[in-house]
mmCIF file of N, CA, C and O in Angstrom:
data_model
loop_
_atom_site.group_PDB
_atom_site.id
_atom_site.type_symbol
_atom_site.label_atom_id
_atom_site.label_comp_id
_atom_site.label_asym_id
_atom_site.label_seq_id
_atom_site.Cartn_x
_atom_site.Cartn_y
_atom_site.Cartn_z
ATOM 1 N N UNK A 1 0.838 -1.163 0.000
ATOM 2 C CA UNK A 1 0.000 0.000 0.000
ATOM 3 C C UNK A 1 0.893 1.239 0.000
ATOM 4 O O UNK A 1 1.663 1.345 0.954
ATOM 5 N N UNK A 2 0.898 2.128 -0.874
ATOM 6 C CA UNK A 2 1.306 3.038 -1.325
ATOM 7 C C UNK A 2 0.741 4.395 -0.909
ATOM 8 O O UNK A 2 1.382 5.439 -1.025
ATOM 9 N N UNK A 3 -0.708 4.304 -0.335
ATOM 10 C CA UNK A 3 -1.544 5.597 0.035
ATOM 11 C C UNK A 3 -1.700 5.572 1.020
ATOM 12 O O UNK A 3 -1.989 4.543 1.631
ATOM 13 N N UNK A 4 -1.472 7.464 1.881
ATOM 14 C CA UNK A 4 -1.017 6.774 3.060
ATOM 15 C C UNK A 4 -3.061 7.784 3.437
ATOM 16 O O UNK A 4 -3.614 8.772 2.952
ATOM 17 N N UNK A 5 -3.635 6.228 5.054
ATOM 18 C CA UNK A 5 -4.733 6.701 5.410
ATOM 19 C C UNK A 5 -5.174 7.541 6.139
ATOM 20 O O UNK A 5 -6.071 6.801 6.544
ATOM 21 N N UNK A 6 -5.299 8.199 6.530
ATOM 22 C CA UNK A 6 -6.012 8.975 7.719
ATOM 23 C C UNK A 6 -6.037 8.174 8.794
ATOM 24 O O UNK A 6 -6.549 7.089 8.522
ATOM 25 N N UNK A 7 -5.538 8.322 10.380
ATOM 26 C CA UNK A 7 -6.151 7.163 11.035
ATOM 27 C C UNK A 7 -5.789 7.982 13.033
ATOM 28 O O UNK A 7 -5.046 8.917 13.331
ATOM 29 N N UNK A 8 -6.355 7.429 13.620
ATOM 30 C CA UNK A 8 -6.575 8.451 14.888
ATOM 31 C C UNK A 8 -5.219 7.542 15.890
ATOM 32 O O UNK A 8 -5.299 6.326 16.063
ATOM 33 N N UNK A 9 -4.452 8.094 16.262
ATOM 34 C CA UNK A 9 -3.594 7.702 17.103
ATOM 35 C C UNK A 9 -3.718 7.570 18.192
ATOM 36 O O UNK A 9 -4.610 8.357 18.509
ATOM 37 N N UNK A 10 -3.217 6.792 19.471
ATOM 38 C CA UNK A 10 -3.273 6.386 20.540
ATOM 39 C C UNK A 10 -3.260 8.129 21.815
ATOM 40 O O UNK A 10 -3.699 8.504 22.902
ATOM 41 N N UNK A 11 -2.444 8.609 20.669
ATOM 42 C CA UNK A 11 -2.514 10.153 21.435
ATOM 43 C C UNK A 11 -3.850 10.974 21.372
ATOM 44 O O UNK A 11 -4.178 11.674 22.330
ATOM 45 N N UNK A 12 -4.462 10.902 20.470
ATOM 46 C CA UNK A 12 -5.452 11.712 20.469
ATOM 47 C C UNK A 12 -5.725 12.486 18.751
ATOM 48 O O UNK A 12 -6.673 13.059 18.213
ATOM 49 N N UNK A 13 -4.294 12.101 18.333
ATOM 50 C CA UNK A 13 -4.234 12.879 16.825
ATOM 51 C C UNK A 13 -4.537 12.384 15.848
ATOM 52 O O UNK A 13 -4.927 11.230 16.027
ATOM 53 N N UNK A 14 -4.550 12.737 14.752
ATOM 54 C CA UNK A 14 -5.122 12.185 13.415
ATOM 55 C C UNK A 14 -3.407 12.196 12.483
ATOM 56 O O UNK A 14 -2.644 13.136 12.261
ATOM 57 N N UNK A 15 -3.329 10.999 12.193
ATOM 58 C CA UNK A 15 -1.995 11.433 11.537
ATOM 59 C C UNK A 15 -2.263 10.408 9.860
ATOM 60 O O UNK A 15 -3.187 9.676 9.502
ATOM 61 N N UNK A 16 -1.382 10.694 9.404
ATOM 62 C CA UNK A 16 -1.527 10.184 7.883
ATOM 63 C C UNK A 16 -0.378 8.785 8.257
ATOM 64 O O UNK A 16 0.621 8.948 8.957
ATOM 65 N N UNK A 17 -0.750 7.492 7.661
ATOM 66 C CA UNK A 17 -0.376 6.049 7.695
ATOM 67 C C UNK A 17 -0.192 5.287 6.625
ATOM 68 O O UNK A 17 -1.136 5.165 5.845
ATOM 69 N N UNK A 18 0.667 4.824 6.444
ATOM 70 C CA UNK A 18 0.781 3.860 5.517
ATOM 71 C C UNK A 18 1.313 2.770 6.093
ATOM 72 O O UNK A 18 2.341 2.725 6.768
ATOM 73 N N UNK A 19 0.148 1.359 5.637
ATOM 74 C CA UNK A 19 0.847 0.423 6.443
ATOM 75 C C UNK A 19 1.307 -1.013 5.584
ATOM 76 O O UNK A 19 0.732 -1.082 4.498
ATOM 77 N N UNK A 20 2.094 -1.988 5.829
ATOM 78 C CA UNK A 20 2.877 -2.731 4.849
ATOM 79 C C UNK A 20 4.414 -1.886 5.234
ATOM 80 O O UNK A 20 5.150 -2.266 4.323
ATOM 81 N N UNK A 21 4.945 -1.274 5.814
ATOM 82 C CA UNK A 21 5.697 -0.987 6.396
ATOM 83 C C UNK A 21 6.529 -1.421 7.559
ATOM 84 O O UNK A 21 7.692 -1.186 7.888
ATOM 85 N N UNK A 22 5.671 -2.048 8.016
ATOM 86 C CA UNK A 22 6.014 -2.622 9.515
ATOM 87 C C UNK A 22 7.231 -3.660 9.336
ATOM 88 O O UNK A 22 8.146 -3.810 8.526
ATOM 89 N N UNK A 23 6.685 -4.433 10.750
ATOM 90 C CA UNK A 23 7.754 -5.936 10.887
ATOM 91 C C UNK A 23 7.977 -6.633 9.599
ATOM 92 O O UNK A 23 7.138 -7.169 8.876
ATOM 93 N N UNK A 24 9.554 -6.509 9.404
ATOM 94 C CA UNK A 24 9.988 -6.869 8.503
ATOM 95 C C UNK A 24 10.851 -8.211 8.897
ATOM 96 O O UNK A 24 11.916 -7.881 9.419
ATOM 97 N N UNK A 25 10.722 -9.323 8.814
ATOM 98 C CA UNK A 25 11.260 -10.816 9.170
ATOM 99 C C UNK A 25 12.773 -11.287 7.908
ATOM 100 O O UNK A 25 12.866 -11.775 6.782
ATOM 101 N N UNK A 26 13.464 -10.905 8.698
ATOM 102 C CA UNK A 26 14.897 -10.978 8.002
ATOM 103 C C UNK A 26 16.425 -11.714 8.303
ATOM 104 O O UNK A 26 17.099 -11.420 9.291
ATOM 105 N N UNK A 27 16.800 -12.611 7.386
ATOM 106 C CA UNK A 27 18.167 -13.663 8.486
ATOM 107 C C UNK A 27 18.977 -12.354 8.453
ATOM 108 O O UNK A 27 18.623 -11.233 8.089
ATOM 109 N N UNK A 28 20.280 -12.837 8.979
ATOM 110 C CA UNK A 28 21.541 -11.804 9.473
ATOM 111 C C UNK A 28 21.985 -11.044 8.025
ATOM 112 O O UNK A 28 22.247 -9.848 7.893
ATOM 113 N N UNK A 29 21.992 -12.170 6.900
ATOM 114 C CA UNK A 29 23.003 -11.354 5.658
ATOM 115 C C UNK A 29 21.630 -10.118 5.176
ATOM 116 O O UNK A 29 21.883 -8.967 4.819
ATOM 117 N N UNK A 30 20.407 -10.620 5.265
ATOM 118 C CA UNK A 30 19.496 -9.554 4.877
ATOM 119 C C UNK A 30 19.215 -8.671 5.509
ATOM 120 O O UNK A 30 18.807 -7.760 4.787
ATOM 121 N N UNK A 31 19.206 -8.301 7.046
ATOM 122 C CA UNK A 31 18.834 -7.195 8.172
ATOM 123 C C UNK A 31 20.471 -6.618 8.082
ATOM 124 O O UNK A 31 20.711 -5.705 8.872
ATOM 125 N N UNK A 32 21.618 -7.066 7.195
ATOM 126 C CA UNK A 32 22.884 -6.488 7.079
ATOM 127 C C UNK A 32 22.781 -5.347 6.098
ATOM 128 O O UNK A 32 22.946 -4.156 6.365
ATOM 129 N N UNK A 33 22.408 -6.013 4.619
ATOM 130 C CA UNK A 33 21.587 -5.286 3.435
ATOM 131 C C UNK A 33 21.358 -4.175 3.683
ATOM 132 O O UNK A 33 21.837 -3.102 3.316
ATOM 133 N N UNK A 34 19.820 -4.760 4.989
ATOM 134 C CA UNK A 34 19.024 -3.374 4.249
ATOM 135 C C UNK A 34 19.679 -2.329 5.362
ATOM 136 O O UNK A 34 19.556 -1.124 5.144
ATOM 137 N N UNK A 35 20.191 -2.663 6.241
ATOM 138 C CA UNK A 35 21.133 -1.572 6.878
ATOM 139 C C UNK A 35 22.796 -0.800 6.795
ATOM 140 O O UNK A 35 23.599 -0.136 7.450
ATOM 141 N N UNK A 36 22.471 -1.778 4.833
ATOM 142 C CA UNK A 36 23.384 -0.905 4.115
ATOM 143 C C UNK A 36 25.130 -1.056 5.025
ATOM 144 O O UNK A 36 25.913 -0.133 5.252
ATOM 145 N N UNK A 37 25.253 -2.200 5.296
ATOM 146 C CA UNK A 37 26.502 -2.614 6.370
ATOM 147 C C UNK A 37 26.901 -3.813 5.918
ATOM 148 O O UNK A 37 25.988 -4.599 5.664
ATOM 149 N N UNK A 38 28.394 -4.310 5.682
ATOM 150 C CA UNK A 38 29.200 -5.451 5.604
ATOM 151 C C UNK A 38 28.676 -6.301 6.918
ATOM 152 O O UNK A 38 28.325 -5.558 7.835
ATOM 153 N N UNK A 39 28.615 -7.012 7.055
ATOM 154 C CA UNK A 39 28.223 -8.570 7.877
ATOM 155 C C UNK A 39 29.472 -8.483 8.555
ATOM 156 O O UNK A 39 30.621 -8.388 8.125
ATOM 157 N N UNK A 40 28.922 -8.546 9.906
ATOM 158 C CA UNK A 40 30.136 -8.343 11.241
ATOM 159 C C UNK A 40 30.255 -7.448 11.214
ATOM 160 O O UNK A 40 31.253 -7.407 11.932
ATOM 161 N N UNK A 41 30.014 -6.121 10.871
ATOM 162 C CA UNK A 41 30.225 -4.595 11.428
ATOM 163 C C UNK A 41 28.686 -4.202 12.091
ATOM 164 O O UNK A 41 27.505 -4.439 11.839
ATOM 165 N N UNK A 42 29.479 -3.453 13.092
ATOM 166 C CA UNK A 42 28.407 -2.493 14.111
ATOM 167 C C UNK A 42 27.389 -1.834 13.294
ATOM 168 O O UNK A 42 27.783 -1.035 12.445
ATOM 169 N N UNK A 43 25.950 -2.087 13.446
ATOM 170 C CA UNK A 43 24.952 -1.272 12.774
ATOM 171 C C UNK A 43 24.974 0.245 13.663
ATOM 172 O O UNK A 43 24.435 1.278 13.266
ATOM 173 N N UNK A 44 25.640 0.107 14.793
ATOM 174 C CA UNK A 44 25.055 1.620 15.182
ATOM 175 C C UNK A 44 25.855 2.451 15.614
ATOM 176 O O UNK A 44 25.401 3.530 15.995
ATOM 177 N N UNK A 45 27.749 2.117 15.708
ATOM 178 C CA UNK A 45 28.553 2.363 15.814
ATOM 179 C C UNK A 45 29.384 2.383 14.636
ATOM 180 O O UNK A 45 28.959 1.926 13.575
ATOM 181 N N UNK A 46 31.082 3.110 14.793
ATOM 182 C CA UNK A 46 31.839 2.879 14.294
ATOM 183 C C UNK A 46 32.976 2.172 14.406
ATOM 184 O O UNK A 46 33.984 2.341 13.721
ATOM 185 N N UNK A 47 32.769 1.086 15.584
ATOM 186 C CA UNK A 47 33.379 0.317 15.625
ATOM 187 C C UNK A 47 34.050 -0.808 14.903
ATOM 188 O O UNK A 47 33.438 -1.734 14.372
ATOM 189 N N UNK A 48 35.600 -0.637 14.921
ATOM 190 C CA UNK A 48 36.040 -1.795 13.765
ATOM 191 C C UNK A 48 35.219 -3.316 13.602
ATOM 192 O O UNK A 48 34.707 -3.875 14.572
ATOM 193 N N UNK A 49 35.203 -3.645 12.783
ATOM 194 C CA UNK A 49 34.925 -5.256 13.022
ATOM 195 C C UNK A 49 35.638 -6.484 13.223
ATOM 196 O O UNK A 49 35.336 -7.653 12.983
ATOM 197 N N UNK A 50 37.135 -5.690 13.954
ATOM 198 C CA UNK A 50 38.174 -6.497 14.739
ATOM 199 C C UNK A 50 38.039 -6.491 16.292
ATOM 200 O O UNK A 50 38.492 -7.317 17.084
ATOM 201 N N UNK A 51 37.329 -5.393 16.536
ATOM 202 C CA UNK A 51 37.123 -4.704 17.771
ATOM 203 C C UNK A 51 35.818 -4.343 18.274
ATOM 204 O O UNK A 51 35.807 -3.176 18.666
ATOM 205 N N UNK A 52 34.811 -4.891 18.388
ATOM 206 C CA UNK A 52 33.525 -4.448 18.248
ATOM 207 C C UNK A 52 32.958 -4.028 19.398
ATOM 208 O O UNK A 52 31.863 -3.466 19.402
ATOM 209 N N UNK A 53 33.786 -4.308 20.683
ATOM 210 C CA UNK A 53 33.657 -4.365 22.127
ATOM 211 C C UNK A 53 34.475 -3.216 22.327
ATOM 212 O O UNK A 53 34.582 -2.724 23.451
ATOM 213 N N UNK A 54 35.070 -2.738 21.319
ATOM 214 C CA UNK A 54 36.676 -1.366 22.264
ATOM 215 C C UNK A 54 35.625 -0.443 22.856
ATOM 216 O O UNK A 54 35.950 -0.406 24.043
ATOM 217 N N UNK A 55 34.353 0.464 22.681
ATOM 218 C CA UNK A 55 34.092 1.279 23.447
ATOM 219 C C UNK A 55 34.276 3.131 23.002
ATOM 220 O O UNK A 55 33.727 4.196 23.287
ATOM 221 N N UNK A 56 35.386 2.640 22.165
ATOM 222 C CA UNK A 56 35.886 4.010 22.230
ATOM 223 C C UNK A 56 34.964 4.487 20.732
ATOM 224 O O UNK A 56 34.989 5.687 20.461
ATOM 225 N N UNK A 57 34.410 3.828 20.074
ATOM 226 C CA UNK A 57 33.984 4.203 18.877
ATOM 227 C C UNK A 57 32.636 5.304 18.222
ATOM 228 O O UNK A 57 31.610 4.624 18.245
ATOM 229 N N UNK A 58 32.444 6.177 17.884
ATOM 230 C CA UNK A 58 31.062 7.061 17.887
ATOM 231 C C UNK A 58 30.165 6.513 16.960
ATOM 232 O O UNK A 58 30.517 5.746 16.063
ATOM 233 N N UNK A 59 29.127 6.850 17.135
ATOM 234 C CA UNK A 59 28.052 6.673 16.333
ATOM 235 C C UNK A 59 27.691 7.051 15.278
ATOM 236 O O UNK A 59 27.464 8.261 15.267
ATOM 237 N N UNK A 60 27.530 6.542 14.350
ATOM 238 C CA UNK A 60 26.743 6.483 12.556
ATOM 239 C C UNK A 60 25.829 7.751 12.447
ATOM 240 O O UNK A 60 24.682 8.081 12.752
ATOM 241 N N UNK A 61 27.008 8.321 11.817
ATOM 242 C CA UNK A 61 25.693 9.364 11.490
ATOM 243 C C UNK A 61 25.346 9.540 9.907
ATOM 244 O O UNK A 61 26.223 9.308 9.075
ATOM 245 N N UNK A 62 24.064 9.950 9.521
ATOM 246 C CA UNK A 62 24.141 10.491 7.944
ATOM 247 C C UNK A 62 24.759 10.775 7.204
ATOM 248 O O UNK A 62 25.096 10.283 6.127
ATOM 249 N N UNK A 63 25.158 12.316 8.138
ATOM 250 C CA UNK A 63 26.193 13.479 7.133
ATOM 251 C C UNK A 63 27.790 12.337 7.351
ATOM 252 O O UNK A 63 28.133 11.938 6.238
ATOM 253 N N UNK A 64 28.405 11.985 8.096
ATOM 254 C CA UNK A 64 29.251 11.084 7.567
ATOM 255 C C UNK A 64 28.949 9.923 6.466
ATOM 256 O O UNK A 64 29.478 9.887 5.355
ATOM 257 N N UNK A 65 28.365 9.339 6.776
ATOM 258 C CA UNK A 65 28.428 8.187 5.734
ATOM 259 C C UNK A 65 28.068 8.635 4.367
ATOM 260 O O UNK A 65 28.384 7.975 3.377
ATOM 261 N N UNK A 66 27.421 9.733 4.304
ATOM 262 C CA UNK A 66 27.152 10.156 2.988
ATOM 263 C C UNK A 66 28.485 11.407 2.360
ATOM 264 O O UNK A 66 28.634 11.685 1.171
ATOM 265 N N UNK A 67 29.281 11.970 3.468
ATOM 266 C CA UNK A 67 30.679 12.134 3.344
ATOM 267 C C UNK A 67 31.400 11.280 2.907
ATOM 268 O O UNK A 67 32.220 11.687 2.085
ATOM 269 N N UNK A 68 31.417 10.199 3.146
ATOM 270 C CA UNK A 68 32.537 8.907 2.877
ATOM 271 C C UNK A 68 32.149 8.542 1.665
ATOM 272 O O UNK A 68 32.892 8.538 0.683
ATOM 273 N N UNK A 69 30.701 8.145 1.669
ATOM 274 C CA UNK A 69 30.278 7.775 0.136
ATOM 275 C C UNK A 69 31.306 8.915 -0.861
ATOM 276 O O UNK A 69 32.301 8.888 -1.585
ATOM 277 N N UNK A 70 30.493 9.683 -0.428
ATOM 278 C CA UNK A 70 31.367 10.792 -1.844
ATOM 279 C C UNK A 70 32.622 11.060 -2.172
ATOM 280 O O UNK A 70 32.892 11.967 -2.959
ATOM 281 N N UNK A 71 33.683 10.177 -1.512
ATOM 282 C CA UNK A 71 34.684 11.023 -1.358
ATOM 283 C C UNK A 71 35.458 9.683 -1.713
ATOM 284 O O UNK A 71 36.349 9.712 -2.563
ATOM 285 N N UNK A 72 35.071 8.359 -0.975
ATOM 286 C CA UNK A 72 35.953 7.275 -0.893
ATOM 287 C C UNK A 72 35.526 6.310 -2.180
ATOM 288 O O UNK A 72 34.458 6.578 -2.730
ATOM 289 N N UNK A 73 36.275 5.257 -2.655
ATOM 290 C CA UNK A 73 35.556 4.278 -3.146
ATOM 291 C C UNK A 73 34.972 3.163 -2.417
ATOM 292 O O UNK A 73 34.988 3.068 -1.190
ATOM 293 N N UNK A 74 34.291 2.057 -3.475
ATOM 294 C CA UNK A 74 33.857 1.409 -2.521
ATOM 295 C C UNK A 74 34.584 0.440 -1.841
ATOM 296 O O UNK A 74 34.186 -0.082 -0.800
ATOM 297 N N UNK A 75 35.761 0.149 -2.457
ATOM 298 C CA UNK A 75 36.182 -0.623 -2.069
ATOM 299 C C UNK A 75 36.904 -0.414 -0.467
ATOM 300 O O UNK A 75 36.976 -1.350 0.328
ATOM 301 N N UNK A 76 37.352 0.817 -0.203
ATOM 302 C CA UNK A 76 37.307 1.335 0.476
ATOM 303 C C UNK A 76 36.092 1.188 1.448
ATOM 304 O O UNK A 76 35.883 0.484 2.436
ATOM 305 N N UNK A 77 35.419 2.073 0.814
ATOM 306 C CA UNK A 77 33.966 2.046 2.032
ATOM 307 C C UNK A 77 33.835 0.706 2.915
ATOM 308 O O UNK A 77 33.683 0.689 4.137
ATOM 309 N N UNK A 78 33.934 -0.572 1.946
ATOM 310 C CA UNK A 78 34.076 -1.983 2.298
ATOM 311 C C UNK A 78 34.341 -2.190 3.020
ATOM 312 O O UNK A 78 33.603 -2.270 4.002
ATOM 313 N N UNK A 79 36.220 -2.541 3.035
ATOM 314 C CA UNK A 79 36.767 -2.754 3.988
ATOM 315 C C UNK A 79 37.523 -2.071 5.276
ATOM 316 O O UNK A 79 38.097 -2.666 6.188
ATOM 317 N N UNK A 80 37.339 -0.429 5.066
ATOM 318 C CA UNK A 80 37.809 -0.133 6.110
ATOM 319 C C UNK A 80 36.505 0.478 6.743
ATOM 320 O O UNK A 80 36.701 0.443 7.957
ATOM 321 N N UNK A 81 35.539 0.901 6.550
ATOM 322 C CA UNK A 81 34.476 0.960 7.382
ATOM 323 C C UNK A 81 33.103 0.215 7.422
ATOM 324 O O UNK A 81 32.285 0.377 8.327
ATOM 325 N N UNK A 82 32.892 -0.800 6.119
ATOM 326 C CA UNK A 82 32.373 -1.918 6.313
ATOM 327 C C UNK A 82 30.604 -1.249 6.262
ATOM 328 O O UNK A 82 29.652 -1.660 6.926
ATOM 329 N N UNK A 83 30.620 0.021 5.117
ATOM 330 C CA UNK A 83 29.672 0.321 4.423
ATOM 331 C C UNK A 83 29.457 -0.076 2.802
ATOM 332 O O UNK A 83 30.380 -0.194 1.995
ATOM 333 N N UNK A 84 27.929 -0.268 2.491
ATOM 334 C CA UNK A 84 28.001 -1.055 1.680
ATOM 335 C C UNK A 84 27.714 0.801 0.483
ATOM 336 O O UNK A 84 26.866 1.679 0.644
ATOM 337 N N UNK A 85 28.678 0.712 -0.428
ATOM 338 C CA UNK A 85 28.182 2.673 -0.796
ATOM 339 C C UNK A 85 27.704 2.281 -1.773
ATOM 340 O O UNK A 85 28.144 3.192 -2.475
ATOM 341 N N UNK A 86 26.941 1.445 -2.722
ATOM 342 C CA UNK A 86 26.372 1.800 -4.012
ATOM 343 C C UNK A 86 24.814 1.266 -3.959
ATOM 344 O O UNK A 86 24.199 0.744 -4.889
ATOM 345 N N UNK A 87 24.247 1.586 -2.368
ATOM 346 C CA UNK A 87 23.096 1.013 -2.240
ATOM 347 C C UNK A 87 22.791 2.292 -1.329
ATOM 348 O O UNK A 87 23.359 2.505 -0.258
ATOM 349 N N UNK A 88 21.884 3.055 -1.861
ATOM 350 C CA UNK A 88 21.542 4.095 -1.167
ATOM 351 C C UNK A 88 19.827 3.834 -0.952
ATOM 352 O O UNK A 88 18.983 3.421 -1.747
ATOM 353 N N UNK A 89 19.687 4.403 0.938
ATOM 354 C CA UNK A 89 18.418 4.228 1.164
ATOM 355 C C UNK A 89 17.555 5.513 1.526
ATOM 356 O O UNK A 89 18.004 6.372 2.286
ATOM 357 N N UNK A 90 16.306 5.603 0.951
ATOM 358 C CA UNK A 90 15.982 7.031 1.711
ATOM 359 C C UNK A 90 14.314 6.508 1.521
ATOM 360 O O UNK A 90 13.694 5.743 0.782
ATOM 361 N N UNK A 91 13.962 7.624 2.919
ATOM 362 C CA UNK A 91 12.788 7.705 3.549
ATOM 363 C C UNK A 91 12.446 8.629 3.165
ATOM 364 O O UNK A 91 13.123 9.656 3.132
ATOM 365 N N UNK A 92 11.456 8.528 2.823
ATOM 366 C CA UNK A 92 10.028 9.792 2.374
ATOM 367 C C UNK A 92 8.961 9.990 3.084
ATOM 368 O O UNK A 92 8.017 9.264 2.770
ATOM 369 N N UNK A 93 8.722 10.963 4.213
ATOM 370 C CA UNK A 93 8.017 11.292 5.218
ATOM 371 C C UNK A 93 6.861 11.976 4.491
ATOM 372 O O UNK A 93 7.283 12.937 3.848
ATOM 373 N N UNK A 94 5.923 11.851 4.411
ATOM 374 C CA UNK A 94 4.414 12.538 4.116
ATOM 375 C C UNK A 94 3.778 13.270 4.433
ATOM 376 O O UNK A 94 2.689 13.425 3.880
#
C-alpha cells in the first residue's frame, strides 16, 4: 500500500499512515543489506569489526556516511568501514 490513510492515534491525533511498512522478518546477511553494512560490522557504531567491544567508537551518522560515500571508493567504504556505498536508502516522510 502506497496511500497513506487517515487514522486516529493512541494520542489523540489524526496522523496520515501507511501500512505494509512494519515488521519486517529478516536472516543476518538480509537485516545487514538493508542496513546498508558489511556482515560483522556495528549497525550503530563505528566500531572496527576487529574490535567491536573497544568502546571508544562514535556513532553512525548520515552526514558522515554520505561524506565517505562521496569522497571514498567502494572498495574502500568496504573494507575499512564496512559500508556497503552503491546502495543508497531514503525515507520519504508525508
Amino acid at each position: 500500500m502506497t496511500t497513506p490513510k487517515v487514522v486516529l492515534c493512541p494520542d489523540g491525533h489524526y496522523r496520515h499512515a501507511i501500512y505494509g511498512l512494519g515488521p519486517y522478518i529478516a536472516d543476518y546477511p538480509e537485516q545487514a543489506l538493508l542496513a546498508c553494512i558489511v556482515q560483522g560490522w556495528c549497525p550503530k557504531c563505528m566500531a572496527s569489526a576487529k574490535n567491536l567491544d573497544g568502546g571508544d567508537a562514535t556513532c553512525h551518522s548520515r552526514e558522515h556516511t554520505d561524506l565517505l560515500v562521496e569522497e571514498l571508493e567502494l572498495g574502500t567504504l568496504w573494507d575499512e568501514y564496512g559500508l556497503v556505498g552503491d546502495i543508497i536508502v531514503s525515507i520519504v516522510f508525508h
